[in-house]
PDB file of C-alpha atoms in Angstrom:
ATOM      1  CA  LYS A  41      64.497  40.306  80.699  1.00 84.00           C
ATOM      2  CA  GLN A  42      62.277  42.493  82.744  1.00 90.00           C
ATOM      3  CA  GLU A  43      63.599  43.388  86.271  1.00 93.00           C
ATOM      4  CA  VAL A  44      61.482  45.030  88.877  1.00 96.00           C
ATOM      5  CA  THR A  45      62.910  46.789  91.844  1.00 96.00           C
ATOM      6  CA  GLN A  46      61.292  48.145  94.960  1.00 97.00           C
ATOM      7  CA  ILE A  47      62.610  50.810  97.279  1.00 95.00           C
ATOM      8  CA  PRO A  48      62.980  50.833 100.148  1.00 95.00           C
ATOM      9  CA  ALA A  49      63.142  47.241 101.157  1.00 95.00           C
ATOM     10  CA  ALA A  50      61.836  47.831 104.625  1.00 96.00           C
ATOM     11  CA  LEU A  51      59.971  50.951 106.128  1.00 96.00           C
ATOM     12  CA  SER A  52      58.839  51.600 109.692  1.00 97.00           C
ATOM     13  CA  VAL A  53      56.820  54.643 110.512  1.00 96.00           C
ATOM     14  CA  PRO A  54      54.588  56.034 113.263  1.00 97.00           C
ATOM     15  CA  GLU A  55      50.828  55.769 112.821  1.00 97.00           C
ATOM     16  CA  GLY A  56      49.331  58.675 110.834  1.00 97.00           C
ATOM     17  CA  GLU A  57      52.242  59.301 108.459  1.00 97.00           C
ATOM     18  CA  ASN A  58      51.745  59.560 104.690  1.00 97.00           C
ATOM     19  CA  LEU A  59      54.041  57.075 102.891  1.00 95.00           C
ATOM     20  CA  VAL A  60      55.532  56.480  99.395  1.00 97.00           C
ATOM     21  CA  LEU A  61      56.606  53.065  98.143  1.00 97.00           C
ATOM     22  CA  ASN A  62      58.528  53.018  94.928  1.00 98.00           C
ATOM     23  CA  CYS A  63      58.769  50.613  92.115  1.00 98.00           C
ATOM     24  CA  SER A  64      60.829  50.588  89.022  1.00 98.00           C
ATOM     25  CA  PHE A  65      61.071  48.368  85.942  1.00 97.00           C
ATOM     26  CA  THR A  66      63.507  48.068  83.173  1.00 95.00           C
ATOM     27  CA  ASP A  67      61.340  47.286  80.222  1.00 92.00           C
ATOM     28  CA  SER A  68      58.550  49.794  79.458  1.00 91.00           C
ATOM     29  CA  ALA A  69      56.589  47.429  77.264  1.00 89.00           C
ATOM     30  CA  ILE A  70      54.130  46.460  79.935  1.00 91.00           C
ATOM     31  CA  TYR A  71      50.465  45.782  79.767  1.00 89.00           C
ATOM     32  CA  ASN A  72      49.616  46.838  83.269  1.00 91.00           C
ATOM     33  CA  LEU A  73      51.105  47.287  86.756  1.00 95.00           C
ATOM     34  CA  GLN A  74      49.526  45.865  89.904  1.00 95.00           C
ATOM     35  CA  TRP A  75      50.337  46.562  93.637  1.00 97.00           C
ATOM     36  CA  PHE A  76      49.663  43.642  96.094  1.00 96.00           C
ATOM     37  CA  ARG A  77      49.627  43.389  99.785  1.00 96.00           C
ATOM     38  CA  GLN A  78      51.001  40.174 101.383  1.00 94.00           C
ATOM     39  CA  ASP A  79      50.436  39.528 105.098  1.00 93.00           C
ATOM     40  CA  PRO A  80      53.020  36.952 106.815  1.00 89.00           C
ATOM     41  CA  GLY A  81      52.285  33.567 105.576  1.00 86.00           C
ATOM     42  CA  LYS A  82      49.459  34.485 103.509  1.00 90.00           C
ATOM     43  CA  GLY A  83      48.749  34.966  99.779  1.00 90.00           C
ATOM     44  CA  LEU A  84      48.399  38.000  97.878  1.00 92.00           C
ATOM     45  CA  THR A  85      45.802  40.503  98.068  1.00 92.00           C
ATOM     46  CA  SER A  86      45.310  42.815  94.918  1.00 92.00           C
ATOM     47  CA  LEU A  87      45.100  46.590  95.854  1.00 95.00           C
ATOM     48  CA  LEU A  88      45.331  48.456  92.686  1.00 95.00           C
ATOM     49  CA  LEU A  89      45.743  47.557  89.054  1.00 93.00           C
ATOM     50  CA  ILE A  90      46.966  50.376  86.489  1.00 94.00           C
ATOM     51  CA  GLN A  91      46.618  49.653  82.893  1.00 92.00           C
ATOM     52  CA  SER A  92      49.475  50.913  80.626  1.00 91.00           C
ATOM     53  CA  SER A  93      47.214  53.527  79.273  1.00 92.00           C
ATOM     54  CA  GLN A  94      46.443  55.081  82.700  1.00 94.00           C
ATOM     55  CA  ARG A  95      48.327  57.331  84.900  1.00 95.00           C
ATOM     56  CA  GLU A  96      46.980  56.546  88.291  1.00 95.00           C
ATOM     57  CA  GLN A  97      44.422  54.624  90.183  1.00 96.00           C
ATOM     58  CA  THR A  98      42.858  55.375  93.691  1.00 97.00           C
ATOM     59  CA  SER A  99      41.224  53.226  96.331  1.00 95.00           C
ATOM     60  CA  GLY A 100      40.417  54.631  99.556  1.00 97.00           C
ATOM     61  CA  ARG A 101      43.537  55.772 101.293  1.00 97.00           C
ATOM     62  CA  LEU A 102      45.804  54.335  98.420  1.00 98.00           C
ATOM     63  CA  ASN A 103      46.863  55.942  95.308  1.00 98.00           C
ATOM     64  CA  ALA A 104      49.184  54.435  92.689  1.00 97.00           C
ATOM     65  CA  SER A 105      50.712  56.362  89.926  1.00 97.00           C
ATOM     66  CA  LEU A 106      52.496  55.079  86.646  1.00 97.00           C
ATOM     67  CA  ASP A 107      55.002  56.734  84.337  1.00 96.00           C
ATOM     68  CA  LYS A 108      55.491  53.984  81.839  1.00 93.00           C
ATOM     69  CA  SER A 109      58.020  55.756  79.794  1.00 92.00           C
ATOM     70  CA  SER A 110      60.375  56.320  82.797  1.00 95.00           C
ATOM     71  CA  GLY A 111      59.652  52.802  84.104  1.00 96.00           C
ATOM     72  CA  ARG A 112      58.304  53.863  87.537  1.00 97.00           C
ATOM     73  CA  SER A 113      55.366  53.620  89.798  1.00 98.00           C
ATOM     74  CA  THR A 114      54.619  54.930  93.187  1.00 98.00           C
ATOM     75  CA  LEU A 115      52.127  53.658  95.762  1.00 98.00           C
ATOM     76  CA  TYR A 116      51.063  56.447  98.073  1.00 97.00           C
ATOM     77  CA  ILE A 117      49.393  55.525 101.372  1.00 98.00           C
ATOM     78  CA  ALA A 118      47.603  58.354 103.272  1.00 97.00           C
ATOM     79  CA  ALA A 119      47.270  58.575 107.034  1.00 97.00           C
ATOM     80  CA  SER A 120      48.919  55.161 107.669  1.00 97.00           C
ATOM     81  CA  GLN A 121      47.484  52.833 110.268  1.00 97.00           C
ATOM     82  CA  PRO A 122      48.990  49.824 112.123  1.00 97.00           C
ATOM     83  CA  GLY A 123      46.661  47.548 110.211  1.00 97.00           C
ATOM     84  CA  ASP A 124      48.595  48.652 106.958  1.00 97.00           C
ATOM     85  CA  SER A 125      51.654  46.674 108.195  1.00 97.00           C
ATOM     86  CA  ALA A 126      52.502  44.061 105.530  1.00 97.00           C
ATOM     87  CA  THR A 127      54.735  43.453 102.574  1.00 96.00           C
ATOM     88  CA  TYR A 128      53.728  45.510  99.505  1.00 97.00           C
ATOM     89  CA  LEU A 129      54.538  43.855  96.178  1.00 97.00           C
ATOM     90  CA  CYS A 130      54.781  45.518  92.734  1.00 97.00           C
ATOM     91  CA  ALA A 131      54.327  43.475  89.514  1.00 96.00           C
ATOM     92  CA  VAL A 132      54.313  44.438  86.000  1.00 94.00           C
ATOM     93  CA  ALA A 133      52.475  42.368  83.213  1.00 90.00           C
ATOM     94  CA  ALA A 134      54.611  41.794  79.998  1.00 84.00           C
ATOM     95  CA  ASP A 135      53.155  43.280  76.854  1.00 79.00           C
ATOM     96  CA  ARG A 136      54.541  41.125  74.037  1.00 73.00           C
ATOM     97  CA  GLY A 137      54.894  37.793  72.304  1.00 67.00           C
ATOM     98  CA  SER A 138      54.943  34.592  74.177  1.00 64.00           C
ATOM     99  CA  THR A 139      55.311  36.250  77.649  1.00 70.00           C
ATOM    100  CA  LEU A 140      52.174  38.300  77.003  1.00 71.00           C
ATOM    101  CA  GLY A 141      50.445  38.932  80.543  1.00 78.00           C
ATOM    102  CA  ARG A 142      53.318  37.215  82.417  1.00 85.00           C
ATOM    103  CA  LEU A 143      53.946  38.936  85.829  1.00 91.00           C
ATOM    104  CA  TYR A 144      57.332  39.955  86.990  1.00 93.00           C
ATOM    105  CA  PHE A 145      57.535  40.732  90.626  1.00 95.00           C
ATOM    106  CA  GLY A 146      59.609  43.051  92.750  1.00 95.00           C
ATOM    107  CA  ARG A 147      61.111  41.787  96.219  1.00 94.00           C
ATOM    108  CA  GLY A 148      58.627  43.917  97.937  1.00 95.00           C
ATOM    109  CA  THR A 149      58.632  46.619 100.702  1.00 97.00           C
ATOM    110  CA  GLN A 150      58.142  45.412 104.147  1.00 96.00           C
ATOM    111  CA  LEU A 151      56.037  48.056 105.899  1.00 97.00           C
ATOM    112  CA  THR A 152      55.666  48.363 109.682  1.00 97.00           C
ATOM    113  CA  VAL A 153      53.351  51.082 111.266  1.00 97.00           C
ATOM    114  CA  TRP A 154      53.530  51.377 114.912  1.00 97.00           C
ATOM    115  CA  PRO A 155      50.870  52.875 117.088  1.00 95.00           C
TER     116      PRO A 155
ATOM    117  CA  GLY B  33      33.852  36.774  92.118  1.00 64.00           C
ATOM    118  CA  ALA B  34      37.365  35.662  90.799  1.00 85.00           C
ATOM    119  CA  VAL B  35      38.240  33.396  93.646  1.00 91.00           C
ATOM    120  CA  VAL B  36      41.066  30.895  93.483  1.00 94.00           C
ATOM    121  CA  SER B  37      41.513  28.357  96.305  1.00 95.00           C
ATOM    122  CA  GLN B  38      44.389  26.031  97.010  1.00 97.00           C
ATOM    123  CA  HIS B  39      44.470  22.751  98.977  1.00 97.00           C
ATOM    124  CA  PRO B  40      46.065  21.965 101.262  1.00 97.00           C
ATOM    125  CA  SER B  41      46.971  25.183 102.877  1.00 96.00           C
ATOM    126  CA  ARG B  42      49.697  23.529 104.996  1.00 96.00           C
ATOM    127  CA  VAL B  43      51.508  20.237 104.477  1.00 97.00           C
ATOM    128  CA  ILE B  44      54.493  18.584 106.325  1.00 97.00           C
ATOM    129  CA  CYS B  45      55.953  15.529 104.806  1.00 95.00           C
ATOM    130  CA  LYS B  46      59.010  13.235 105.059  1.00 96.00           C
ATOM    131  CA  SER B  47      61.905  13.424 102.683  1.00 96.00           C
ATOM    132  CA  GLY B  48      61.306  11.243  99.566  1.00 96.00           C
ATOM    133  CA  THR B  49      57.454  11.334  99.622  1.00 96.00           C
ATOM    134  CA  SER B  50      55.521  13.159  96.918  1.00 97.00           C
ATOM    135  CA  VAL B  51      53.108  15.959  97.628  1.00 97.00           C
ATOM    136  CA  LYS B  52      50.094  17.078  95.543  1.00 97.00           C
ATOM    137  CA  ILE B  53      48.785  20.629  95.569  1.00 97.00           C
ATOM    138  CA  GLU B  54      45.414  21.676  94.040  1.00 97.00           C
ATOM    139  CA  CYS B  55      44.549  24.993  92.644  1.00 96.00           C
ATOM    140  CA  ARG B  56      40.981  25.596  91.634  1.00 95.00           C
ATOM    141  CA  SER B  57      39.123  28.630  90.169  1.00 93.00           C
ATOM    142  CA  LEU B  58      35.750  28.684  91.798  1.00 93.00           C
ATOM    143  CA  ASP B  59      33.865  30.985  89.802  1.00 89.00           C
ATOM    144  CA  PHE B  60      35.355  31.446  86.442  1.00 89.00           C
ATOM    145  CA  GLN B  61      37.064  29.399  83.764  1.00 90.00           C
ATOM    146  CA  ALA B  62      40.888  29.543  83.664  1.00 89.00           C
ATOM    147  CA  THR B  63      42.515  28.945  80.411  1.00 88.00           C
ATOM    148  CA  THR B  64      45.912  29.616  82.081  1.00 91.00           C
ATOM    149  CA  MET B  65      47.110  28.825  85.509  1.00 93.00           C
ATOM    150  CA  PHE B  66      50.512  29.713  86.875  1.00 94.00           C
ATOM    151  CA  TRP B  67      52.633  28.240  89.884  1.00 96.00           C
ATOM    152  CA  TYR B  68      55.039  30.379  91.896  1.00 96.00           C
ATOM    153  CA  ARG B  69      57.353  29.698  94.707  1.00 96.00           C
ATOM    154  CA  GLN B  70      58.343  32.010  97.500  1.00 94.00           C
ATOM    155  CA  PHE B  71      61.347  31.539  99.737  1.00 90.00           C
ATOM    156  CA  PRO B  72      61.354  33.580 103.015  1.00 85.00           C
ATOM    157  CA  LYS B  73      61.808  37.326 102.460  1.00 81.00           C
ATOM    158  CA  GLN B  74      61.922  36.759  98.668  1.00 86.00           C
ATOM    159  CA  SER B  75      59.565  37.663  96.040  1.00 87.00           C
ATOM    160  CA  LEU B  76      57.388  35.211  93.969  1.00 92.00           C
ATOM    161  CA  MET B  77      59.349  33.310  91.495  1.00 93.00           C
ATOM    162  CA  LEU B  78      57.356  31.935  88.415  1.00 94.00           C
ATOM    163  CA  MET B  79      57.898  28.182  88.138  1.00 95.00           C
ATOM    164  CA  ALA B  80      55.589  27.271  85.359  1.00 94.00           C
ATOM    165  CA  THR B  81      52.685  28.164  83.259  1.00 92.00           C
ATOM    166  CA  SER B  82      49.917  25.776  82.313  1.00 90.00           C
ATOM    167  CA  ASN B  83      47.288  25.995  79.759  1.00 87.00           C
ATOM    168  CA  GLU B  84      44.283  23.714  80.024  1.00 83.00           C
ATOM    169  CA  GLY B  85      44.766  20.616  77.832  1.00 81.00           C
ATOM    170  CA  SER B  86      48.469  21.430  77.119  1.00 84.00           C
ATOM    171  CA  LYS B  87      51.880  20.589  78.734  1.00 87.00           C
ATOM    172  CA  ALA B  88      53.078  23.117  81.146  1.00 90.00           C
ATOM    173  CA  THR B  89      55.841  25.546  80.245  1.00 91.00           C
ATOM    174  CA  TYR B  90      58.561  25.502  82.796  1.00 94.00           C
ATOM    175  CA  GLU B  91      60.830  28.450  83.740  1.00 92.00           C
ATOM    176  CA  GLN B  92      64.759  27.911  83.264  1.00 92.00           C
ATOM    177  CA  GLY B  93      65.989  25.964  86.262  1.00 92.00           C
ATOM    178  CA  VAL B  94      62.797  24.324  87.294  1.00 94.00           C
ATOM    179  CA  GLU B  95      63.002  20.517  86.911  1.00 93.00           C
ATOM    180  CA  LYS B  96      59.813  19.406  85.036  1.00 92.00           C
ATOM    181  CA  ASP B  97      60.345  15.855  86.213  1.00 94.00           C
ATOM    182  CA  LYS B  98      60.331  17.075  89.879  1.00 95.00           C
ATOM    183  CA  PHE B  99      57.493  19.407  89.615  1.00 96.00           C
ATOM    184  CA  LEU B 100      54.686  17.799  87.760  1.00 95.00           C
ATOM    185  CA  ILE B 101      51.903  20.026  86.534  1.00 94.00           C
ATOM    186  CA  ASN B 102      48.576  18.804  85.267  1.00 90.00           C
ATOM    187  CA  HIS B 103      45.913  21.416  84.067  1.00 88.00           C
ATOM    188  CA  ALA B 104      43.200  18.809  83.128  1.00 82.00           C
ATOM    189  CA  SER B 105      40.191  21.168  83.259  1.00 89.00           C
ATOM    190  CA  LEU B 106      39.443  24.760  83.047  1.00 90.00           C
ATOM    191  CA  THR B 107      38.906  25.139  86.850  1.00 93.00           C
ATOM    192  CA  LEU B 108      41.659  22.802  88.117  1.00 94.00           C
ATOM    193  CA  SER B 109      45.453  22.598  88.114  1.00 94.00           C
ATOM    194  CA  THR B 110      47.661  20.398  90.250  1.00 95.00           C
ATOM    195  CA  LEU B 111      51.368  20.727  91.240  1.00 97.00           C
ATOM    196  CA  THR B 112      52.993  17.428  92.458  1.00 97.00           C
ATOM    197  CA  VAL B 113      56.311  17.823  94.041  1.00 97.00           C
ATOM    198  CA  THR B 114      57.779  14.326  93.368  1.00 96.00           C
ATOM    199  CA  SER B 115      60.560  12.839  95.980  1.00 96.00           C
ATOM    200  CA  ALA B 116      60.424  15.950  98.064  1.00 96.00           C
ATOM    201  CA  HIS B 117      63.641  17.211  99.905  1.00 96.00           C
ATOM    202  CA  PRO B 118      64.111  19.826 102.594  1.00 96.00           C
ATOM    203  CA  GLU B 119      65.216  22.250  99.948  1.00 95.00           C
ATOM    204  CA  ASP B 120      61.754  22.128  98.439  1.00 96.00           C
ATOM    205  CA  SER B 121      60.286  23.542 101.505  1.00 96.00           C
ATOM    206  CA  SER B 122      58.633  26.739 100.548  1.00 96.00           C
ATOM    207  CA  PHE B 123      55.480  28.699  99.999  1.00 96.00           C
ATOM    208  CA  TYR B 124      53.697  27.671  96.787  1.00 97.00           C
ATOM    209  CA  ILE B 125      51.202  30.124  95.259  1.00 97.00           C
ATOM    210  CA  CYS B 126      48.964  29.530  92.208  1.00 96.00           C
ATOM    211  CA  SER B 127      47.160  32.071  90.109  1.00 95.00           C
ATOM    212  CA  ALA B 128      44.597  31.916  87.367  1.00 93.00           C
ATOM    213  CA  ARG B 129      43.229  34.111  84.535  1.00 89.00           C
ATOM    214  CA  VAL B 130      40.745  33.803  81.790  1.00 84.00           C
ATOM    215  CA  SER B 131      43.051  35.121  78.942  1.00 76.00           C
ATOM    216  CA  SER B 132      46.337  36.663  78.308  1.00 68.00           C
ATOM    217  CA  TYR B 133      44.765  40.157  78.618  1.00 66.00           C
ATOM    218  CA  ASN B 134      43.022  39.461  81.826  1.00 77.00           C
ATOM    219  CA  GLU B 135      44.215  40.017  85.469  1.00 84.00           C
ATOM    220  CA  GLN B 136      45.648  36.997  87.352  1.00 89.00           C
ATOM    221  CA  PHE B 137      43.823  35.989  90.470  1.00 92.00           C
ATOM    222  CA  PHE B 138      45.906  34.509  93.268  1.00 94.00           C
ATOM    223  CA  GLY B 139      45.262  31.603  95.568  1.00 95.00           C
ATOM    224  CA  PRO B 140      46.077  31.678  99.369  1.00 95.00           C
ATOM    225  CA  GLY B 141      49.239  29.601  99.040  1.00 96.00           C
ATOM    226  CA  THR B 142      50.386  26.268 100.279  1.00 97.00           C
ATOM    227  CA  ARG B 143      53.160  26.034 102.936  1.00 96.00           C
ATOM    228  CA  LEU B 144      55.194  22.943 102.250  1.00 97.00           C
ATOM    229  CA  THR B 145      57.698  21.626 104.924  1.00 97.00           C
ATOM    230  CA  VAL B 146      59.875  18.697 104.038  1.00 96.00           C
ATOM    231  CA  LEU B 147      61.484  17.045 107.115  1.00 95.00           C
TER     232      LEU B 147
END
């Protein structure tokens, strides 16, 4: 069974710092990997989706990389801002059989950026 | 595009009552919809997968007679929590996709509180 781990569980930094959030998964047979943002009491906002054939994706100050063979992904946030404070979730989509496309989520990294 | 709505966004009910939550894909036809549950500071746990016109597939440990899922059309799935108890209090999120190889789009979630 696919297991997704996110490190660290929580992170508190001053505004302006560059951040790296880590995600690892146990089964490399994935179709894609997605990073989400979740604000307290809210649903999920998709940030970046990386297909299994890709190495990275960028959107604004966010950059996500994928190393499928080693089962790792990182989310890089440049010049962090207080508005970036949220929980960041990593999810991988299964790539085989009856579970094709099913998402497996990590527990998330709770990020706090203080002014 | 790719908007998923949920209704209601928040519901408070007495123990023993049933609660229905709707999930709608507003601008696309969803062959598959998913229902997740999220407890405080935990990640999303898949409860069930529903395909339009078919019976839902429940994850291990999820009672199908307690959590009734109906996916009657390509744009609507409903989750009914029957005889709700305080331990059913949680954040319920749905997602929808067009096909197995397509991205899942998430609804804003429903906060259920059972007194």
